Short mmCIF file of C-alpha atoms in Angstrom, two decimals:
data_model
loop_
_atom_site.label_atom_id
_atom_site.label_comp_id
_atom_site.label_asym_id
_atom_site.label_seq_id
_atom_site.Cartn_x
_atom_site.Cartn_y
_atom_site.Cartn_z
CA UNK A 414 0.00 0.00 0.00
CA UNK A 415 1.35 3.66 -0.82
CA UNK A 416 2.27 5.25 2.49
CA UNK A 417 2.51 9.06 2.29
CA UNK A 418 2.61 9.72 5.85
CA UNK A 419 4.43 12.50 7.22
CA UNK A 420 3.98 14.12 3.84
CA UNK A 421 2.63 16.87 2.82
CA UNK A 422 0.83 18.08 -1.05
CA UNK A 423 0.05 20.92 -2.73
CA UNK A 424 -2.66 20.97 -5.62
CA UNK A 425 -3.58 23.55 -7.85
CA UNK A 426 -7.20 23.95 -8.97
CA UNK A 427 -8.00 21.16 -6.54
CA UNK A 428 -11.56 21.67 -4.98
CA UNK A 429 -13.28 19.67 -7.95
CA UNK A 430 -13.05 17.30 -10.49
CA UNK A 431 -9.70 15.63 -10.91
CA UNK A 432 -8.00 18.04 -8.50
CA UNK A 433 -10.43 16.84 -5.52
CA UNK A 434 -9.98 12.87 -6.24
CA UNK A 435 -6.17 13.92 -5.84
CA UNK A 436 -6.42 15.70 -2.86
CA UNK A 437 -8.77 12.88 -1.27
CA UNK A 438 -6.59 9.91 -2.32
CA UNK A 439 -3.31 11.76 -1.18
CA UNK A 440 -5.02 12.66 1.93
CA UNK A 441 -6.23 9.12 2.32
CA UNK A 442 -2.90 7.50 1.89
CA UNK A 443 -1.85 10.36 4.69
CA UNK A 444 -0.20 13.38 3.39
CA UNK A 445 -1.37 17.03 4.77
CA UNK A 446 -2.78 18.82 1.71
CA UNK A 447 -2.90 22.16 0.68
CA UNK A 448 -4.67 23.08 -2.51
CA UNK A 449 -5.56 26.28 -5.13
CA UNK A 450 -8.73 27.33 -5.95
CA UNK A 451 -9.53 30.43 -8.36
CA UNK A 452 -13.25 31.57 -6.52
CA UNK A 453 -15.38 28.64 -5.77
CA UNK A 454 -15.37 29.10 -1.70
CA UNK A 455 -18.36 27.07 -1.40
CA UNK A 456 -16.93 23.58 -3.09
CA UNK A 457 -13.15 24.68 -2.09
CA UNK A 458 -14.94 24.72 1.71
CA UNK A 459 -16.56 21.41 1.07
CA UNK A 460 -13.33 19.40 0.30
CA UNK A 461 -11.56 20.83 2.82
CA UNK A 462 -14.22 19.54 5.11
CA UNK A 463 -13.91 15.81 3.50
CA UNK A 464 -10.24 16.24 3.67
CA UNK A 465 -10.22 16.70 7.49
CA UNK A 466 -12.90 13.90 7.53
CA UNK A 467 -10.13 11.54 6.41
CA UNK A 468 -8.04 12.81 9.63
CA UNK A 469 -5.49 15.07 7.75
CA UNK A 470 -4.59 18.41 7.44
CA UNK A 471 -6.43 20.25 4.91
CA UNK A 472 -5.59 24.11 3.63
CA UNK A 473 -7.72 25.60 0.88
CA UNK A 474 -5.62 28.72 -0.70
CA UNK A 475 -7.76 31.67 -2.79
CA UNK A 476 -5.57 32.45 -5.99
CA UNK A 477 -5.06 32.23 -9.45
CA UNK A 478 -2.07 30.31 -10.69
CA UNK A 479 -1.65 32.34 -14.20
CA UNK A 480 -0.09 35.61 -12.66
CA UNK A 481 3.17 34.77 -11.12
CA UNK A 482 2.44 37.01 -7.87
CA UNK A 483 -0.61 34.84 -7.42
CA UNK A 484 1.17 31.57 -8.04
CA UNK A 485 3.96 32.45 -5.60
CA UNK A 486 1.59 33.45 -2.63
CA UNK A 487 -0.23 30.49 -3.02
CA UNK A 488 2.73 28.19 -2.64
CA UNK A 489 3.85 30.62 0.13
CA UNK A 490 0.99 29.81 2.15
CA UNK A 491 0.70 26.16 1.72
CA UNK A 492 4.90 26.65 3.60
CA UNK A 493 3.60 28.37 5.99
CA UNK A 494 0.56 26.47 6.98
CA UNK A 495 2.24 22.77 6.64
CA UNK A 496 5.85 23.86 6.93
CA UNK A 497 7.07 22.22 3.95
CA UNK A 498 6.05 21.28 0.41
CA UNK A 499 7.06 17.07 -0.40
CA UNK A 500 4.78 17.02 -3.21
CA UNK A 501 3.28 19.46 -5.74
CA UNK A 502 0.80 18.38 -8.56
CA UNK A 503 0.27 21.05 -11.23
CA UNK A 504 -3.72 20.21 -11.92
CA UNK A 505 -5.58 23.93 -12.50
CA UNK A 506 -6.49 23.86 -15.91
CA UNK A 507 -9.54 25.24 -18.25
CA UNK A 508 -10.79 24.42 -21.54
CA UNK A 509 -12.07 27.36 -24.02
CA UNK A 510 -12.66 25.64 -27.09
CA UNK A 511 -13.10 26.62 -30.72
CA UNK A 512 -12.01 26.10 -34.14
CA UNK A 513 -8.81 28.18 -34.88
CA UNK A 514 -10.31 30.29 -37.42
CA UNK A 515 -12.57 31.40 -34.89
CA UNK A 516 -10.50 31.36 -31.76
CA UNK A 517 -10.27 34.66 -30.30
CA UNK A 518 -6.92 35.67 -28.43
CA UNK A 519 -8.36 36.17 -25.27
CA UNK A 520 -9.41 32.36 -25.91
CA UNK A 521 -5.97 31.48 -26.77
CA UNK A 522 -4.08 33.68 -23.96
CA UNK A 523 -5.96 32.57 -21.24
CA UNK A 524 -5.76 29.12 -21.84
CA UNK A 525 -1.75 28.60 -22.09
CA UNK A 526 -1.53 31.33 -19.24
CA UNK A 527 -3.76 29.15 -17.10
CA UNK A 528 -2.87 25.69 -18.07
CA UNK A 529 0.81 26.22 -19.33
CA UNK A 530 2.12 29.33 -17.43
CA UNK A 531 0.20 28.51 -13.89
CA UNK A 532 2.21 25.54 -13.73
CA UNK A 533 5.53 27.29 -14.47
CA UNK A 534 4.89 29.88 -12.11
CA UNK A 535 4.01 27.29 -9.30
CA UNK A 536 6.95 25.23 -10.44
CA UNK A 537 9.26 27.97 -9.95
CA UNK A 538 8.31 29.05 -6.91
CA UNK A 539 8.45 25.50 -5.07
CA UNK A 540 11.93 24.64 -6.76
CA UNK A 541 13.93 26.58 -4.44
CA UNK A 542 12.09 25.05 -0.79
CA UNK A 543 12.48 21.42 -2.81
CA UNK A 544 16.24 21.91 -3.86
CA UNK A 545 16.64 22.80 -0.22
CA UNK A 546 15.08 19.64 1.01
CA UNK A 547 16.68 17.71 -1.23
CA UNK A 548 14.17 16.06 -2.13
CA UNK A 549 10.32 16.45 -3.66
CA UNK A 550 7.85 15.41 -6.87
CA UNK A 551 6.72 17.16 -9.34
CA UNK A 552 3.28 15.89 -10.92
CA UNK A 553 2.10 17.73 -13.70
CA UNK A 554 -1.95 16.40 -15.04
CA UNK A 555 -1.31 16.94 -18.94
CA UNK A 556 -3.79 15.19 -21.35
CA UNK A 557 -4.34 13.40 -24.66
CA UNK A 558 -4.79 16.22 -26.11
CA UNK A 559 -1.79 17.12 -25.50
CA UNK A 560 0.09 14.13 -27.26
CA UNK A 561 -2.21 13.60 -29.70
CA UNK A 562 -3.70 16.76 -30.58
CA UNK A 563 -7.81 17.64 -30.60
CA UNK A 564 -9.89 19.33 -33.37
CA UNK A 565 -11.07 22.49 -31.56
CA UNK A 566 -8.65 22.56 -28.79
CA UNK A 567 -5.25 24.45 -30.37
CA UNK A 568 -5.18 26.32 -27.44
CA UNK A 569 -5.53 23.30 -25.08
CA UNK A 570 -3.86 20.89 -26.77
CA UNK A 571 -0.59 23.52 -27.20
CA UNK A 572 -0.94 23.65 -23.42
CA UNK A 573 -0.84 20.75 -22.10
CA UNK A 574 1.69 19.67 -25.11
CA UNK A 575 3.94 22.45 -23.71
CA UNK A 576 3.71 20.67 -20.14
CA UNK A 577 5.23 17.63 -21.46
CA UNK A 578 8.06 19.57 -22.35
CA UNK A 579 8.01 21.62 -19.21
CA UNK A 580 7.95 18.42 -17.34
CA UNK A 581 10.91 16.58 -19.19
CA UNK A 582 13.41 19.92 -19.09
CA UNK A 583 12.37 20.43 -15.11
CA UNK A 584 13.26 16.45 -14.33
CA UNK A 585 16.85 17.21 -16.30
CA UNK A 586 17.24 20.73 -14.36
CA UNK A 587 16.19 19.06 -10.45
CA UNK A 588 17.10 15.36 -11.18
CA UNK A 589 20.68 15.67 -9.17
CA UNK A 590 19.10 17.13 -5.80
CA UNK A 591 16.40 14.13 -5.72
CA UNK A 592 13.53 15.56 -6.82
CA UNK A 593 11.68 13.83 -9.70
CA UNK A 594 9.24 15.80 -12.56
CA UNK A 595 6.74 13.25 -14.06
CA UNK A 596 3.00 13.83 -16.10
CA UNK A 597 -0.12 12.07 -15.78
CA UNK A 598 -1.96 12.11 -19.35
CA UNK A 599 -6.12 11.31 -18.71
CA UNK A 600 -7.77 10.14 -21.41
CA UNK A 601 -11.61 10.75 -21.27
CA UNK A 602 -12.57 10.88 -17.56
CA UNK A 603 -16.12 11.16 -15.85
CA UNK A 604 -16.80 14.56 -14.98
CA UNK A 605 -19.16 17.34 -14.23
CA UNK A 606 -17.93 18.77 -17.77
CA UNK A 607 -17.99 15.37 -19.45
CA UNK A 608 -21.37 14.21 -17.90
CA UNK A 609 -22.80 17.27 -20.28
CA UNK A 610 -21.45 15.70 -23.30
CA UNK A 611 -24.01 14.45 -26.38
CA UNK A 612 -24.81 11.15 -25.95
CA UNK A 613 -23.85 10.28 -29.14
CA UNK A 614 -20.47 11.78 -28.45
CA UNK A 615 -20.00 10.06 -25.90
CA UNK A 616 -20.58 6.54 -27.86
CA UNK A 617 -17.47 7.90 -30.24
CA UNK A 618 -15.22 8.03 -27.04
CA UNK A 619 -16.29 4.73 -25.74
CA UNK A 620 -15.61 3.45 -29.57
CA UNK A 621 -12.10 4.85 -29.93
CA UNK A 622 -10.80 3.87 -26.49
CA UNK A 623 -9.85 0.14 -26.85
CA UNK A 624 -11.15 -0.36 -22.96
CA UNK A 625 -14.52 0.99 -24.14
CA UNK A 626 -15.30 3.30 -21.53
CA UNK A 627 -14.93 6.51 -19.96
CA UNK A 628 -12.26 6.76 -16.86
CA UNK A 629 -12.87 7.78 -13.64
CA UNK A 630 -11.18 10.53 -11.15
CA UNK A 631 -10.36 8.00 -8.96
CA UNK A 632 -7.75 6.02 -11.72
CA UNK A 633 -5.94 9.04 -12.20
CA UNK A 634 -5.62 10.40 -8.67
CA UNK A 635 -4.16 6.39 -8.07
CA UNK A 636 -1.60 7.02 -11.17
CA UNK A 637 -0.82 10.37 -9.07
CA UNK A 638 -0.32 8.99 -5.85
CA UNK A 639 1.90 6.45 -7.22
CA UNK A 640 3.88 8.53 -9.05
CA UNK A 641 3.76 11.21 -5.52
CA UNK A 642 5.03 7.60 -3.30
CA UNK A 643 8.55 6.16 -2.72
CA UNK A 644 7.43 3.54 -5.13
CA UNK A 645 8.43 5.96 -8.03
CA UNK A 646 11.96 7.01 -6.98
CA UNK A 647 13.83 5.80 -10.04
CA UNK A 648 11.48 7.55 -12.35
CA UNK A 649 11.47 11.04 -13.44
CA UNK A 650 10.67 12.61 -16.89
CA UNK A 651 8.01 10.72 -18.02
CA UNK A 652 4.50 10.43 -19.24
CA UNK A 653 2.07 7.71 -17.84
CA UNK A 654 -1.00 7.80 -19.99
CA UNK A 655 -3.85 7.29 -17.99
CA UNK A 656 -6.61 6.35 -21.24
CA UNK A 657 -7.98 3.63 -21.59
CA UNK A 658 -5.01 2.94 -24.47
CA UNK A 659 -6.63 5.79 -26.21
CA UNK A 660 -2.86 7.40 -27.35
CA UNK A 661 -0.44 4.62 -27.81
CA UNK A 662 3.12 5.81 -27.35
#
């Protein structure tokens, strides 16, 4: 069983969806979490509660990850409420879809600002505490989209593309002081967004994933804890596609 006692997470954009299966699994395997939210108090209140539920720690942290200032206060706070940082996952993320020819910039800015830059600015600002510690991991939720590219998502699928490559150079840069980068790539996972979706959409994503069904929150907060436990030490740098074999690599 994955023991993360006496550890303690951060997670950005983590009081739903994916974000709050990772922050309940970590908490459940017993790490003290911290975790972003952009303005939600009511459902950033709620995990916390179910957080402290599971006997742990739990600090919820108002910011937005896409202006550095923001990025670095929230990381400051999660120090000073648990004292240390053993495990950031970069998670806040938002979709703002549209065909390129009709993609406006705003669309296209605040996507890689949110998705791409939020998790540099976070990144940068835990390095330093981490390098001191000698020690730490880096998860970084990226996506299909972002290895295989999506019709309608440029601005998405440039993100989270641009976080495999953020996560490969960061695992070369921190590798020596024993802290290891890595990315979690979900295929199609049950969500509040994906719930919404068509149902005959819906039957084309059960078709093209060779398990022939939708994920759950659950399987990728487990790929996230793994890759958060002592049971990943000798890996850094790499990609674990979380998809149903969706994108075969």
């Amino acid at each position: 069983m994955i023991d993360l006692s006496g550890k303690t997470a951060l997670i950005t954009g983590g009081s739903r969806g994916i974000g709050k299966a990772i922050a309940l699994r970590l908490a459940g395997q017993g790490a003290d979490v911290a975790f972003s939210y952009k303005g939600n108090e009511v459902a950033a209140a709620a995990t916390a509660g179910e957080l402290e539920a599971l006997g742990r720690r739990a600090v919820p942290i108002q910011g937005d990850v896409r202006e550095p200032e923001s990025a670095e206060a929230v990381v400051k706070a999660a120090l000073e409420a648990l004292g240390k940082i053993d495990i950031l996952v970069n998670n806040a993320g938002i979709t703002r879809d549209d065909l390129i020819m009709r993609m406006t910039p705003e669309a296209w800015r605040d996507v890689l600002e949110t998705n791409l830059f939020g998790a540099f600015w976070t990144t940068k600002a835990v390095t330093r505490p981490m390098l001191k510690a000698r020690g730490g991991r880096i998860i970084n939720i990226t996506s299909v989209s972002g290895q295989a590219g999506q019709m309608g998502q440029a601005n998405y699928s440039s993100a989270k593309a641009g976080l495999i490559g953020l996560t490969k150079a960061t695992a070369r840069e921190l590798a020596s002081r024993g802290i290891t980068v890595n990315a979690v790539a979900p295929g199609f996972v049950l969500t509040e967004l994906t719930e919404s979706l068509p149902d005959d959409l819906k039957a084309q994503i059960t078709e093209r994933t060779p398990l022939g069904r939708f994920g759950t929150t659950e399987e990728i907060a487990s790929a996230v804890a793994f890759l958060a436990s002592d049971e990943a030490s000798y890996i850094t740098g790499q990609v674990l596609a979380v998809d149903g074999g969706l994108v075969m690599m």
